[in-house]
mmCIF file of C-alpha atoms and ligand atoms in Angstrom:
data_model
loop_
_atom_site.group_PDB
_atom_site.id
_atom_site.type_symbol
_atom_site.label_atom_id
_atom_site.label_comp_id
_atom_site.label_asym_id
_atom_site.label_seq_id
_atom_site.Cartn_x
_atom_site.Cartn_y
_atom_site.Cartn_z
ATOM 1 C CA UNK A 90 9.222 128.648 -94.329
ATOM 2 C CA UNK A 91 11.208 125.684 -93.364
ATOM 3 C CA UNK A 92 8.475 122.850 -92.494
ATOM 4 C CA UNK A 93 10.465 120.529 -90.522
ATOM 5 C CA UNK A 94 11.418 119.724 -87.341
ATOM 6 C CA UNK A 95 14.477 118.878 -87.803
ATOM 7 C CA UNK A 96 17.515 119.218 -90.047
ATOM 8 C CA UNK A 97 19.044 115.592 -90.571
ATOM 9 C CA UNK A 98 20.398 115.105 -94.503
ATOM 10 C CA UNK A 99 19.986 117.554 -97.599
ATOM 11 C CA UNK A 100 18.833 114.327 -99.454
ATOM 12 C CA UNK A 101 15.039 115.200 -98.916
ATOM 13 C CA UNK A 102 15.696 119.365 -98.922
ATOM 14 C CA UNK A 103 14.322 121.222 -101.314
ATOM 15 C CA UNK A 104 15.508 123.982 -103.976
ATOM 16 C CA UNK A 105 13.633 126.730 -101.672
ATOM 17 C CA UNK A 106 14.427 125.539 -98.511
ATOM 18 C CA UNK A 107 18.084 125.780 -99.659
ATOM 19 C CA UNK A 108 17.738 128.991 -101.038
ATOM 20 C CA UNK A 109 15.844 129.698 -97.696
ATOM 21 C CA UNK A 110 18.930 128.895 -95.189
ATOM 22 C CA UNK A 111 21.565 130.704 -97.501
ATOM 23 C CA UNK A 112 19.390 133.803 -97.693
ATOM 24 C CA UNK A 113 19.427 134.346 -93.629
ATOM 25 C CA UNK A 114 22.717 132.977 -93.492
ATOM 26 C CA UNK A 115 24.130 135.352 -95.971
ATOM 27 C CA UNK A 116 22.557 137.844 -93.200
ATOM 28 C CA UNK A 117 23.849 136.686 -90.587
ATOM 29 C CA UNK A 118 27.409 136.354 -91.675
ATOM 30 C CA UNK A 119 27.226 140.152 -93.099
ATOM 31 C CA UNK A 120 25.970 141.074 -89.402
ATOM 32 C CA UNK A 121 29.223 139.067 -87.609
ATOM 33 C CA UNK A 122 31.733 140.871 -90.478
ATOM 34 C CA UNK A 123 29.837 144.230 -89.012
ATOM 35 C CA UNK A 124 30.742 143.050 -85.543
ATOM 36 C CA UNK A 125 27.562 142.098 -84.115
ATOM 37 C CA UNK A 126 27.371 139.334 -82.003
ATOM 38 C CA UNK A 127 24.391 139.670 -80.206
ATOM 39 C CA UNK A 128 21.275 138.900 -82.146
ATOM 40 C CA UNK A 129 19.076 137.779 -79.075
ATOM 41 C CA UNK A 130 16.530 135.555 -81.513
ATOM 42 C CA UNK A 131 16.770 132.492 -79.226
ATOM 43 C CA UNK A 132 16.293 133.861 -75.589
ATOM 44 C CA UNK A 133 14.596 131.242 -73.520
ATOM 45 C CA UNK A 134 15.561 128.712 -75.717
ATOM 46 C CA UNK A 135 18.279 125.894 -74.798
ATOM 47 C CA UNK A 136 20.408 123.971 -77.166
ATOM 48 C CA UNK A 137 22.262 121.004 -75.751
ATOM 49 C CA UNK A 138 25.292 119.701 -78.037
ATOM 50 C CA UNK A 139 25.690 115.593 -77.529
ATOM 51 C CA UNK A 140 28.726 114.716 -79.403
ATOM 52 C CA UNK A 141 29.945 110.912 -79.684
ATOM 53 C CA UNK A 142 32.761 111.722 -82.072
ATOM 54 C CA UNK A 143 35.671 114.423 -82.270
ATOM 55 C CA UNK A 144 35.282 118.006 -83.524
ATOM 56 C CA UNK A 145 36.578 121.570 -83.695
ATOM 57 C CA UNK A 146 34.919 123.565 -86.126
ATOM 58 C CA UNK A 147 31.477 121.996 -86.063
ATOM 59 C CA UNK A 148 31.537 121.982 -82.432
ATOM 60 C CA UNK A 149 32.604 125.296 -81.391
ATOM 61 C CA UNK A 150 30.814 127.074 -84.803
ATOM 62 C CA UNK A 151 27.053 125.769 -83.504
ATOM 63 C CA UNK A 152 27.737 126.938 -79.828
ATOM 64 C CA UNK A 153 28.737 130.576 -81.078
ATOM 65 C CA UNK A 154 25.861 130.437 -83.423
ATOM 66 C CA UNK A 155 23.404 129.392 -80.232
ATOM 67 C CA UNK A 156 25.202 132.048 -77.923
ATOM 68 C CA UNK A 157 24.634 134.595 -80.787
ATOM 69 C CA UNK A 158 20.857 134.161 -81.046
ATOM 70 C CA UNK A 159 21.003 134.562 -76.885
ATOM 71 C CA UNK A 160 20.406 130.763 -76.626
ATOM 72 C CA UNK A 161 21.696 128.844 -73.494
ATOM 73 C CA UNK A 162 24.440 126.453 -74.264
ATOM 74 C CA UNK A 163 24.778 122.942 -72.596
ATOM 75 C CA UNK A 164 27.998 120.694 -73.708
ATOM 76 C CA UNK A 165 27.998 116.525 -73.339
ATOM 77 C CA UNK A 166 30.685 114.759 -73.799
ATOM 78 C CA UNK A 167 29.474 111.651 -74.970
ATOM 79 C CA UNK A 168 32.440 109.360 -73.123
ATOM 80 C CA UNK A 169 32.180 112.118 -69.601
ATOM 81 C CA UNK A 170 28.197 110.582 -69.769
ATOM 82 C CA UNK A 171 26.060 108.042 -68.485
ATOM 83 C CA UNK A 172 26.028 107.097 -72.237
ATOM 84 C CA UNK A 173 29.554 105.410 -71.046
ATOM 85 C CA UNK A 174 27.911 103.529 -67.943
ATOM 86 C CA UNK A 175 25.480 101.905 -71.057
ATOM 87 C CA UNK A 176 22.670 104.113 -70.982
ATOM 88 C CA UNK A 177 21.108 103.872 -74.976
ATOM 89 C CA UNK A 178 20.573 107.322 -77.243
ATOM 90 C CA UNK A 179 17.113 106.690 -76.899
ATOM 91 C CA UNK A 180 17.278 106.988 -73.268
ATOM 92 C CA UNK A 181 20.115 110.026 -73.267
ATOM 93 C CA UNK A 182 17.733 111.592 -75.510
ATOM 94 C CA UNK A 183 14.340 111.358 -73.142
ATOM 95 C CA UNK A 184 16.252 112.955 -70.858
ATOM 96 C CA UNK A 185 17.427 115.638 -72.423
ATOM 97 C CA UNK A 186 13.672 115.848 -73.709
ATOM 98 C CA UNK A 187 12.638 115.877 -70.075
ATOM 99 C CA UNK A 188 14.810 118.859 -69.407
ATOM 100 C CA UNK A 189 12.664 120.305 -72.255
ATOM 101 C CA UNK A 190 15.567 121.181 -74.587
ATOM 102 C CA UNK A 191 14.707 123.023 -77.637
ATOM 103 C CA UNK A 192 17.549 122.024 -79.495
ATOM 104 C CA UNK A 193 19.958 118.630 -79.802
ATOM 105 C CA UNK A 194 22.763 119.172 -81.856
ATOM 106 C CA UNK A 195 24.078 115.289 -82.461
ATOM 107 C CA UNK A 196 27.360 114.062 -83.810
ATOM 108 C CA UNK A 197 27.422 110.214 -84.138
ATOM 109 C CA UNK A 198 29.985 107.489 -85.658
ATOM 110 C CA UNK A 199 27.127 105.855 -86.579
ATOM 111 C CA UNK A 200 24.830 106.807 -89.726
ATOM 112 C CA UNK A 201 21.281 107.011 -88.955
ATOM 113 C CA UNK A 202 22.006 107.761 -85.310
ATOM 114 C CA UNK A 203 20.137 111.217 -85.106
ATOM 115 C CA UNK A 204 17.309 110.009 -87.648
ATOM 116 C CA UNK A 205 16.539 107.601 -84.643
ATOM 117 C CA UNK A 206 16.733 110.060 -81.775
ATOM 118 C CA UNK A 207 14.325 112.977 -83.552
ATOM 119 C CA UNK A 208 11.835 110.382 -83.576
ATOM 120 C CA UNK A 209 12.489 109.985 -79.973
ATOM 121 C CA UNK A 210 12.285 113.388 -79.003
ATOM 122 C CA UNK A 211 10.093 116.688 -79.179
ATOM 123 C CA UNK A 212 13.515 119.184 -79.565
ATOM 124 C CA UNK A 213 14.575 119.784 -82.705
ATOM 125 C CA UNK A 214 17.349 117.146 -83.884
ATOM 126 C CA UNK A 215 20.150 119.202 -85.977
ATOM 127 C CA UNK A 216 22.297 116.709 -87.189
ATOM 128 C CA UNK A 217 26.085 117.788 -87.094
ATOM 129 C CA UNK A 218 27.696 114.455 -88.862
ATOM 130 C CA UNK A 219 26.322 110.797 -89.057
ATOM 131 C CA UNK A 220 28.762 108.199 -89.805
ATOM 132 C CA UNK A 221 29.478 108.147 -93.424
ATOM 133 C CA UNK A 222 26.133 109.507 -93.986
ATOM 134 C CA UNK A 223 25.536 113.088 -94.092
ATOM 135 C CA UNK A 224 26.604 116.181 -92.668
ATOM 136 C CA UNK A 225 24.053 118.870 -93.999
ATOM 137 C CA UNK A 226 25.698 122.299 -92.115
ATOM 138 C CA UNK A 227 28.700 121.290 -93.478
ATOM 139 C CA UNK A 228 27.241 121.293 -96.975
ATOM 140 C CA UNK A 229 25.191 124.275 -96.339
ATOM 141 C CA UNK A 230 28.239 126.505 -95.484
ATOM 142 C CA UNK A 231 30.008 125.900 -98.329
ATOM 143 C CA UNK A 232 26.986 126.305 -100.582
ATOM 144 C CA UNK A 233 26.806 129.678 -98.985
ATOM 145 C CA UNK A 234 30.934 130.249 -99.516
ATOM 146 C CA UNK A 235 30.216 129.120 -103.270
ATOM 147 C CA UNK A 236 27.039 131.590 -103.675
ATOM 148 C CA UNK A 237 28.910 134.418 -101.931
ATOM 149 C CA UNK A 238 31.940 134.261 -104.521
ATOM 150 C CA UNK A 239 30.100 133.830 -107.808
ATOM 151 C CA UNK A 240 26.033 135.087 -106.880
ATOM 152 C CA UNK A 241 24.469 131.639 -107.960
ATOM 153 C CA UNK A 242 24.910 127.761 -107.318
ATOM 154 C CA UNK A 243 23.154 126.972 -110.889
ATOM 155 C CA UNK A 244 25.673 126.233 -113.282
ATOM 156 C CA UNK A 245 28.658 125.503 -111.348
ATOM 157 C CA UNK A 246 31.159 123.484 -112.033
ATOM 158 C CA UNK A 247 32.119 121.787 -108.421
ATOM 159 C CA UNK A 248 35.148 118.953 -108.767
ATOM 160 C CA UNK A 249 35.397 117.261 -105.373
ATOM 161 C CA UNK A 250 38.685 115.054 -104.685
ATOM 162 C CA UNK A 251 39.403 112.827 -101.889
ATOM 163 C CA UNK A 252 38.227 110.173 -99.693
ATOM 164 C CA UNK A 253 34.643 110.407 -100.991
ATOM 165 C CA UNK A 254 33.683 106.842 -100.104
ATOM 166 C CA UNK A 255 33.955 107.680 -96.500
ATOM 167 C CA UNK A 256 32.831 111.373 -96.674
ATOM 168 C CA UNK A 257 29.722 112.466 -95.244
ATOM 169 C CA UNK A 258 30.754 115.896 -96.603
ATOM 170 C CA UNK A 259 30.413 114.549 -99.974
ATOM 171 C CA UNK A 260 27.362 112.969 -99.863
ATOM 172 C CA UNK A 261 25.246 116.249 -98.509
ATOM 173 C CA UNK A 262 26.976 118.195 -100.674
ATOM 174 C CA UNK A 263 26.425 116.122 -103.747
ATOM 175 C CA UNK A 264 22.571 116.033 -103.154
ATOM 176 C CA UNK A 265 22.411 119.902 -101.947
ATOM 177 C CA UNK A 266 24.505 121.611 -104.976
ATOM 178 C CA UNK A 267 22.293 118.901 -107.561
ATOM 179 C CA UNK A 268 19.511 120.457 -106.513
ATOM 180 C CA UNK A 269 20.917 123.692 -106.485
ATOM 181 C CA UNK A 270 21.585 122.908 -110.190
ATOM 182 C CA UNK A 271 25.197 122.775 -109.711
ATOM 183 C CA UNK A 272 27.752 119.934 -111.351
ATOM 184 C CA UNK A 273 29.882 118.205 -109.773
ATOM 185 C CA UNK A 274 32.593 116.221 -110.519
ATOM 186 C CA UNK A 275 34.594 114.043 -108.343
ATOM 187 C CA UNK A 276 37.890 112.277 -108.731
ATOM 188 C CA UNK A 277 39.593 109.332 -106.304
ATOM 189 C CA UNK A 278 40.925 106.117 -106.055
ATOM 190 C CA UNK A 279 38.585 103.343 -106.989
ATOM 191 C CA UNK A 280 38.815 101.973 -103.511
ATOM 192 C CA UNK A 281 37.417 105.483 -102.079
ATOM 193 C CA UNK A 282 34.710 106.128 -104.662
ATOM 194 C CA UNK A 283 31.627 104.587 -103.051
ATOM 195 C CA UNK A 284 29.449 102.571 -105.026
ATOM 196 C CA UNK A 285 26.448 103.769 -106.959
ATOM 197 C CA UNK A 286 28.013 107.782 -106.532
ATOM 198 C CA UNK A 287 27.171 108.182 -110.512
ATOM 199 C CA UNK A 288 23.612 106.973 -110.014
ATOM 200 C CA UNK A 289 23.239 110.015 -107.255
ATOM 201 C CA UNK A 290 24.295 112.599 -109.905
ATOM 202 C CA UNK A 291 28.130 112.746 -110.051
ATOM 203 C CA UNK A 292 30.363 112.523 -112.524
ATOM 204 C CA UNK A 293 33.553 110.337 -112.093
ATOM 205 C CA UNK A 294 36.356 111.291 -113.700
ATOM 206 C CA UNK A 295 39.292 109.284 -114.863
ATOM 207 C CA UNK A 296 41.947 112.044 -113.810
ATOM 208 C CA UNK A 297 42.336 114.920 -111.505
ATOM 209 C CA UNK A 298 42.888 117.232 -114.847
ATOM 210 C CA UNK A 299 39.575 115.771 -116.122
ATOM 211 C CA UNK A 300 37.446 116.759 -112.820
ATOM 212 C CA UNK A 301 39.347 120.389 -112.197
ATOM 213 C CA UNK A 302 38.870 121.153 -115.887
ATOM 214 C CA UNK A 303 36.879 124.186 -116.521
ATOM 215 C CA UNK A 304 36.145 124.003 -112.367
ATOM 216 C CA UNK A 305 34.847 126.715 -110.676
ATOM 217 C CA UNK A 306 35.466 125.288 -107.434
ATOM 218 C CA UNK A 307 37.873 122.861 -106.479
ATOM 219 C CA UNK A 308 37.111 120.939 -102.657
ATOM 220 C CA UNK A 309 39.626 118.414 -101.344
ATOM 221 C CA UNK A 310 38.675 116.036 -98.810
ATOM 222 C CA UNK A 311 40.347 114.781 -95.780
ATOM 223 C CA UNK A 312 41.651 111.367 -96.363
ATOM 224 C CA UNK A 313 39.572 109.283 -93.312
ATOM 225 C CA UNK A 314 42.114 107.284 -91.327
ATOM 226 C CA UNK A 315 39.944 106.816 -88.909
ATOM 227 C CA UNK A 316 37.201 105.254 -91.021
ATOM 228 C CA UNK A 317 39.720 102.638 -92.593
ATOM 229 C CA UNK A 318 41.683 99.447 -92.635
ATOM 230 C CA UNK A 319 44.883 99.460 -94.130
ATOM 231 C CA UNK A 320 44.786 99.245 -97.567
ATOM 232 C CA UNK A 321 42.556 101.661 -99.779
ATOM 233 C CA UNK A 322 45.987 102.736 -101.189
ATOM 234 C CA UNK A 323 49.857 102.241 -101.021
ATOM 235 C CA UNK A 324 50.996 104.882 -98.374
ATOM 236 C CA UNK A 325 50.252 108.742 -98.041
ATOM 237 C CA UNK A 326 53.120 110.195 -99.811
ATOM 238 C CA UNK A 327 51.752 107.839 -103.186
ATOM 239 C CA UNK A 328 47.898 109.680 -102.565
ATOM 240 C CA UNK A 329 49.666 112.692 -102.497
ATOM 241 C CA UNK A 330 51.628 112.353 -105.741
ATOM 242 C CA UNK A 331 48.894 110.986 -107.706
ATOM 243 C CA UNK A 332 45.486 112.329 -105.831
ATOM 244 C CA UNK A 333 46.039 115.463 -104.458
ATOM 245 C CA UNK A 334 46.027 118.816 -105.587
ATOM 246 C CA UNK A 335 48.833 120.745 -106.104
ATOM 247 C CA UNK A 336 49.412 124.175 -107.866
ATOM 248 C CA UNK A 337 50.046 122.588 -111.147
ATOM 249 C CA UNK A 338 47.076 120.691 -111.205
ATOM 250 C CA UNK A 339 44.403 123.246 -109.959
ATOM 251 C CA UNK A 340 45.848 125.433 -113.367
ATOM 252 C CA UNK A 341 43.182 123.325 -114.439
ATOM 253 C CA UNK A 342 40.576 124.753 -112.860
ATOM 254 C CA UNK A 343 39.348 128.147 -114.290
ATOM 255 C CA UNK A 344 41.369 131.139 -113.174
ATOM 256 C CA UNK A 345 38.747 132.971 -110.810
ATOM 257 C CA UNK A 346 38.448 129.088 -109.273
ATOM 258 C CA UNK A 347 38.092 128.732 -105.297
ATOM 259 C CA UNK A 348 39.739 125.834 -103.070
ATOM 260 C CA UNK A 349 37.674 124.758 -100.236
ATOM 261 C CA UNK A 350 38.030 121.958 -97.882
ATOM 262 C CA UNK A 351 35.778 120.808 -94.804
ATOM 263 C CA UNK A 352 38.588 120.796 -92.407
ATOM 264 C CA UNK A 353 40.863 119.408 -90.883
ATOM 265 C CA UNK A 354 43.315 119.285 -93.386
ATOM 266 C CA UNK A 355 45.984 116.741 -93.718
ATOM 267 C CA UNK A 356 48.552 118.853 -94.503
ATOM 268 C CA UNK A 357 50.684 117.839 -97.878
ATOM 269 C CA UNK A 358 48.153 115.027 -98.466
ATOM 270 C CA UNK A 359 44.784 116.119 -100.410
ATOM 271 C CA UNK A 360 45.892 119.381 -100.638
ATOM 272 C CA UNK A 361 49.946 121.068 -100.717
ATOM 273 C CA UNK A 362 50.379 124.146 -98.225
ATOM 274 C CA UNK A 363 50.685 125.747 -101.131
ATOM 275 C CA UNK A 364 46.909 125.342 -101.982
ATOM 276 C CA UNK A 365 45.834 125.622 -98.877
ATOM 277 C CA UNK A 366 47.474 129.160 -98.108
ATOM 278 C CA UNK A 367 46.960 130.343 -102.022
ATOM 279 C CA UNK A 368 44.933 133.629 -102.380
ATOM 280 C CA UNK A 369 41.999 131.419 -103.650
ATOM 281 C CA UNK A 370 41.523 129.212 -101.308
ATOM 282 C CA UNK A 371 38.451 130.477 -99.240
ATOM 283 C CA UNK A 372 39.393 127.750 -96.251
ATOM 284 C CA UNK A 373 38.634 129.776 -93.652
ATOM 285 C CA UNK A 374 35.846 131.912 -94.692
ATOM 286 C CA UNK A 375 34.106 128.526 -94.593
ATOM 287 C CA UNK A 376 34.698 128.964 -90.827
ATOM 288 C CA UNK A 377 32.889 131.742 -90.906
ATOM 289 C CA UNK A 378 30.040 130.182 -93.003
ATOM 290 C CA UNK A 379 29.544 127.652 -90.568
ATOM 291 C CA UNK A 380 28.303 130.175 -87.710
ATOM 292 C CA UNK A 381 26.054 131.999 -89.638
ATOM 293 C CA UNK A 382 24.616 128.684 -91.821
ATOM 294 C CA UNK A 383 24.248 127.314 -88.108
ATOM 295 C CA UNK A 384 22.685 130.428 -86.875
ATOM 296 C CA UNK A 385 20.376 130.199 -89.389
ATOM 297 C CA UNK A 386 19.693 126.634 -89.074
ATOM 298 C CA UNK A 387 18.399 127.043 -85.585
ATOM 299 C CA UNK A 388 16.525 130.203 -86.431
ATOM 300 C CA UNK A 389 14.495 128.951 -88.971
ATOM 301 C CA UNK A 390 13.525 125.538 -86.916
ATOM 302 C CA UNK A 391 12.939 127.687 -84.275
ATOM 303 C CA UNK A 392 9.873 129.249 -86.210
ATOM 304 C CA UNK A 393 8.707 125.681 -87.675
ATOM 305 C CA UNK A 394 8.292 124.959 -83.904
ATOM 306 C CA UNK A 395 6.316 127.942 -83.490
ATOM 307 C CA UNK A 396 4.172 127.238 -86.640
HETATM 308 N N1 CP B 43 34.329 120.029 -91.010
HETATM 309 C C1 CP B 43 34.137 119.427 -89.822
HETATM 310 O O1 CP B 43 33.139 118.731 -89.592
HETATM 311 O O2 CP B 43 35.135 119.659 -88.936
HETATM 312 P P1 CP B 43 35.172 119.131 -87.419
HETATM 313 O O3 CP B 43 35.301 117.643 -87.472
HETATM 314 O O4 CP B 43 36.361 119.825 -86.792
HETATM 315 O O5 CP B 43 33.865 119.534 -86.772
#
């Protein structure tokens, strides 16, 4: 059983508990594809989603998941709350605590942010995206896209290219699929390769031919605007040319390879439209993922609280 009380980084998660959240997941997702929606686990239960940054999928993907286990549903916007008349997280969050909330599901621009407020708090803290830190579900639903499509994690060959130094997505799933006993490569510009990634268990590659070679699954990762000054490289149609994926390049990934990407995609930059609409790129069943990994997520802290 999952003995924690809440899910905050796949740095400290171990081979079972992986294997533990992919298993229900893997349910739960073959229950949605059969049309059922209402799985009425979480009645009674209420799971408030406090979100300081932007989102689509990660957003709307836990609130079906909470709706599907019968869960109520309560939606802060971080700038429509008193968080924007000064009040702290640690405050925001004894409120929400007084309200007895089961369930806080936190997006912050800050790393560390919801390692802070689940010592605050009695709910369960599920973090959905720290900062440049990590951003477990995310990692979780594509391990569970990758097991899906070839049975196991052990032994695959992952090549991740992109904006890894600013890429929580990276991070979670670097230390989820290690454990898993994956590989993975990853290939970027020097100025978006964070330092110390090879001393975590990755292997840097020189080209994007050397990290797609032999690849079983090739992800591409949004370039970060947003987390940036000008400057980590010469202008987007240059990234493109020389660090994205295109058909010719993922030829160098095995033939039965999958494309993934967290979302959203920038378009013509990390990946062509050509890779993103090709018959192997498994973009949006990772949409799907994410409600049932998130389903599960809940589920399975839901009985640690019990325990
Ligand atoms: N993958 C992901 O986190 O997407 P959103 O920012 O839309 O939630």
């Amino acid at each position: 059983m999952l003995n924690r009380k809440d899910l905050l980084g796949l740095i400290d998660a171990s081979a079972s508990e992986i294997t533990e959240i992919l298993d229900l997941a893997q349910e739960f997702k073959n229950r949605i594809k059969n049309g059922e929606k209402k799985i009425s686990y979480l009645q009674n239960k209420t799971a408030t989603i406090l979100f300081y940054e932007n989102s689509t999928r990660t957003r709307t993907s836990f609130e079906q998941a909470a709706k599907y286990l019968g869960a109520s549903v309560i939606n802060i916007v971080a700038g429509a709350s008193s968080v924007a008349k000064g009040e702290t997280l640690v405050d925001t969050g004894k409120t929400l605590d007084a309200q007895r909330n089961d369930f806080i599901i936190m997006r912050h621009n800050m790393g560390g942010a919801p390692y802070l407020l689940a010592k605050t708090v009695k709910a369960s803290v599920l973090n959905a995206g720290d900062g440049i830190n990590e951003h477990p579900t995310q990692a979780l639903l594509d391990m569970l896209t990758m097991r899906e499509t070839f049975g196991t994690l052990k032994g695959l060959k992952v090549a991740i290219l992109g904006d890894i130094k600013h890429s929580r997505v990276a991070k979670s799933n670097l230390f989820g699929l290690k454990t898993m006993g994956a590989e993975v490569t990853m290939f970027a510009p020097e100025t978006l390769l964070p330092k110390g990634i090879e001393q975590l268990g990755a292997k840097v590659c020189r080209s994007r031919q050397e990290a797609l070679d032999g690849a079983d699954v090739v992800m591409g990762l949004r370039i970060q605007l947003e987390r940036q000054q000008a400057g980590n490289f010469p202008s987007l149609g240059e990234y493109a040319a020389n660090y994205g994926v295109d058909e010719k390049i993922l030829a160098y990934a095995k033939p039965n390879a999958i494309v993934l990407h967290p979302g959203p995609v920038n378009r013509g930059v990390e990946l062509t439209s050509g890779v993103i609409d090709h018959e192997r790129s498994h973009i949006e069943d990772q949409v799907l993922s994410g409600v049932a990994v998130r389903m599960a997520a809940l589920c399975l802290l839901n009985d640690a609280r019990k325990a």
